[in-house]
């Protein structure tokens, strides 16, 4: 079972990434781009995910669900943290971060962390 504390240090430790609180919600950003966000009660994690792959993810794994209709224009998927393992939640955060930073940054991170975020 994952909790916000499992990924909090990662959100501030990735290159160009920082943690903010907006209207009581914790969010991870690179510049002005939010790549991971948590619900007010920190039970749901929303994260960047390729639009063309999200339907397949949601259909194949009931732990993941699509955002509200008004947010479907974004590259976004939601997951209930309690349904995820801590390592899996960290991997989702890193994958979301990879979508918003230059390739040279995430390649350098991958080289420094060959076993992933663990």
Tab-separated table of C-alpha atoms in Angstrom:
chain	number	residue	atom	x	y	z
A	1	UNK	CA	0.000	0.000	0.000
A	2	UNK	CA	1.536	3.299	-1.114
A	3	UNK	CA	1.172	6.642	0.646
A	4	UNK	CA	2.248	10.157	-0.324
A	5	UNK	CA	5.369	9.916	1.847
A	6	UNK	CA	6.592	7.080	-0.408
A	7	UNK	CA	6.950	9.504	-3.333
A	8	UNK	CA	7.381	12.906	-1.669
A	9	UNK	CA	11.192	12.890	-1.576
A	10	UNK	CA	11.258	11.709	-5.166
A	11	UNK	CA	9.119	14.634	-6.304
A	12	UNK	CA	11.631	17.130	-5.002
A	13	UNK	CA	14.696	15.059	-5.877
A	14	UNK	CA	14.196	14.738	-9.627
A	15	UNK	CA	15.965	17.267	-11.852
A	16	UNK	CA	14.003	20.527	-12.300
A	17	UNK	CA	11.165	19.127	-10.190
A	18	UNK	CA	9.702	20.775	-7.118
A	19	UNK	CA	6.794	20.221	-4.767
A	20	UNK	CA	4.031	22.800	-4.299
A	21	UNK	CA	0.736	22.986	-2.466
A	22	UNK	CA	-2.093	24.558	-4.453
A	23	UNK	CA	-5.462	25.048	-2.734
A	24	UNK	CA	-4.539	22.366	-0.216
A	25	UNK	CA	-3.435	19.823	-2.819
A	26	UNK	CA	0.119	18.545	-3.126
A	27	UNK	CA	1.540	18.726	-6.659
A	28	UNK	CA	4.845	17.935	-8.355
A	29	UNK	CA	5.911	20.407	-11.038
A	30	UNK	CA	8.586	21.062	-13.591
A	31	UNK	CA	8.335	24.749	-14.379
A	32	UNK	CA	4.625	25.426	-14.639
A	33	UNK	CA	3.773	21.884	-15.767
A	34	UNK	CA	2.146	19.637	-13.178
A	35	UNK	CA	3.113	16.015	-13.752
A	36	UNK	CA	1.758	14.458	-10.536
A	37	UNK	CA	-0.965	15.659	-8.154
A	38	UNK	CA	-2.794	14.252	-5.161
A	39	UNK	CA	-6.383	14.601	-4.000
A	40	UNK	CA	-7.143	16.655	-0.880
A	41	UNK	CA	-7.255	13.523	1.247
A	42	UNK	CA	-4.122	12.155	-0.511
A	43	UNK	CA	-5.891	8.929	-1.427
A	44	UNK	CA	-5.779	9.447	-5.220
A	45	UNK	CA	-2.720	10.225	-7.295
A	46	UNK	CA	-3.116	11.776	-10.733
A	47	UNK	CA	-0.128	11.544	-13.029
A	48	UNK	CA	0.932	12.375	-16.566
A	49	UNK	CA	0.432	9.476	-18.958
A	50	UNK	CA	0.414	9.284	-22.770
A	51	UNK	CA	-3.093	9.960	-24.129
A	52	UNK	CA	-2.843	7.227	-26.736
A	53	UNK	CA	-2.071	4.589	-24.077
A	54	UNK	CA	-4.364	5.567	-21.215
A	55	UNK	CA	-7.495	3.762	-22.417
A	56	UNK	CA	-5.527	0.515	-22.631
A	57	UNK	CA	-4.146	1.029	-19.115
A	58	UNK	CA	-7.571	1.752	-17.628
A	59	UNK	CA	-9.172	-1.181	-19.451
A	60	UNK	CA	-6.450	-3.616	-18.384
A	61	UNK	CA	-6.066	-2.630	-14.734
A	62	UNK	CA	-8.980	-1.608	-12.512
A	63	UNK	CA	-6.660	0.268	-10.113
A	64	UNK	CA	-6.426	3.055	-12.691
A	65	UNK	CA	-9.217	5.332	-13.859
A	66	UNK	CA	-9.679	8.276	-16.161
A	67	UNK	CA	-10.088	11.816	-14.866
A	68	UNK	CA	-13.359	13.719	-15.071
A	69	UNK	CA	-14.650	14.465	-18.565
A	70	UNK	CA	-13.559	18.104	-18.279
A	71	UNK	CA	-9.930	16.970	-17.790
A	72	UNK	CA	-9.788	14.457	-20.631
A	73	UNK	CA	-7.866	16.956	-22.782
A	74	UNK	CA	-4.829	16.436	-20.558
A	75	UNK	CA	-2.373	13.528	-20.571
A	76	UNK	CA	-3.637	12.258	-17.231
A	77	UNK	CA	-4.656	9.085	-15.381
A	78	UNK	CA	-5.695	8.594	-11.737
A	79	UNK	CA	-4.840	5.764	-9.357
A	80	UNK	CA	-5.914	5.006	-5.817
A	81	UNK	CA	-2.704	5.020	-3.767
A	82	UNK	CA	-3.875	2.261	-1.429
A	83	UNK	CA	-4.079	-0.079	-4.425
A	84	UNK	CA	-0.447	0.542	-5.448
A	85	UNK	CA	2.802	-0.741	-3.998
A	86	UNK	CA	5.284	1.976	-2.974
A	87	UNK	CA	7.776	1.015	-5.697
A	88	UNK	CA	5.034	1.078	-8.313
A	89	UNK	CA	3.908	4.555	-7.227
A	90	UNK	CA	7.504	5.798	-7.456
A	91	UNK	CA	7.833	4.361	-10.947
A	92	UNK	CA	4.633	6.111	-12.063
A	93	UNK	CA	5.996	9.418	-10.735
A	94	UNK	CA	9.298	8.952	-12.573
A	95	UNK	CA	7.503	8.000	-15.799
A	96	UNK	CA	5.296	11.097	-15.516
A	97	UNK	CA	8.378	13.265	-14.883
A	98	UNK	CA	10.025	11.795	-17.999
A	99	UNK	CA	7.128	13.166	-20.060
A	100	UNK	CA	7.867	16.780	-19.077
A	101	UNK	CA	11.668	17.053	-19.012
A	102	UNK	CA	14.229	16.940	-21.829
A	103	UNK	CA	15.455	13.509	-22.810
A	104	UNK	CA	19.009	14.243	-21.620
A	105	UNK	CA	17.730	14.725	-18.055
A	106	UNK	CA	15.811	11.489	-17.805
A	107	UNK	CA	18.608	9.554	-19.509
A	108	UNK	CA	21.073	10.908	-16.938
A	109	UNK	CA	18.649	9.882	-14.172
A	110	UNK	CA	18.284	6.403	-15.684
A	111	UNK	CA	22.080	6.054	-15.877
A	112	UNK	CA	22.420	7.057	-12.216
A	113	UNK	CA	19.560	4.759	-11.113
A	114	UNK	CA	19.843	1.565	-13.215
A	115	UNK	CA	17.478	-0.319	-10.875
A	116	UNK	CA	14.780	2.360	-11.103
A	117	UNK	CA	13.342	4.377	-8.240
A	118	UNK	CA	12.837	1.239	-6.169
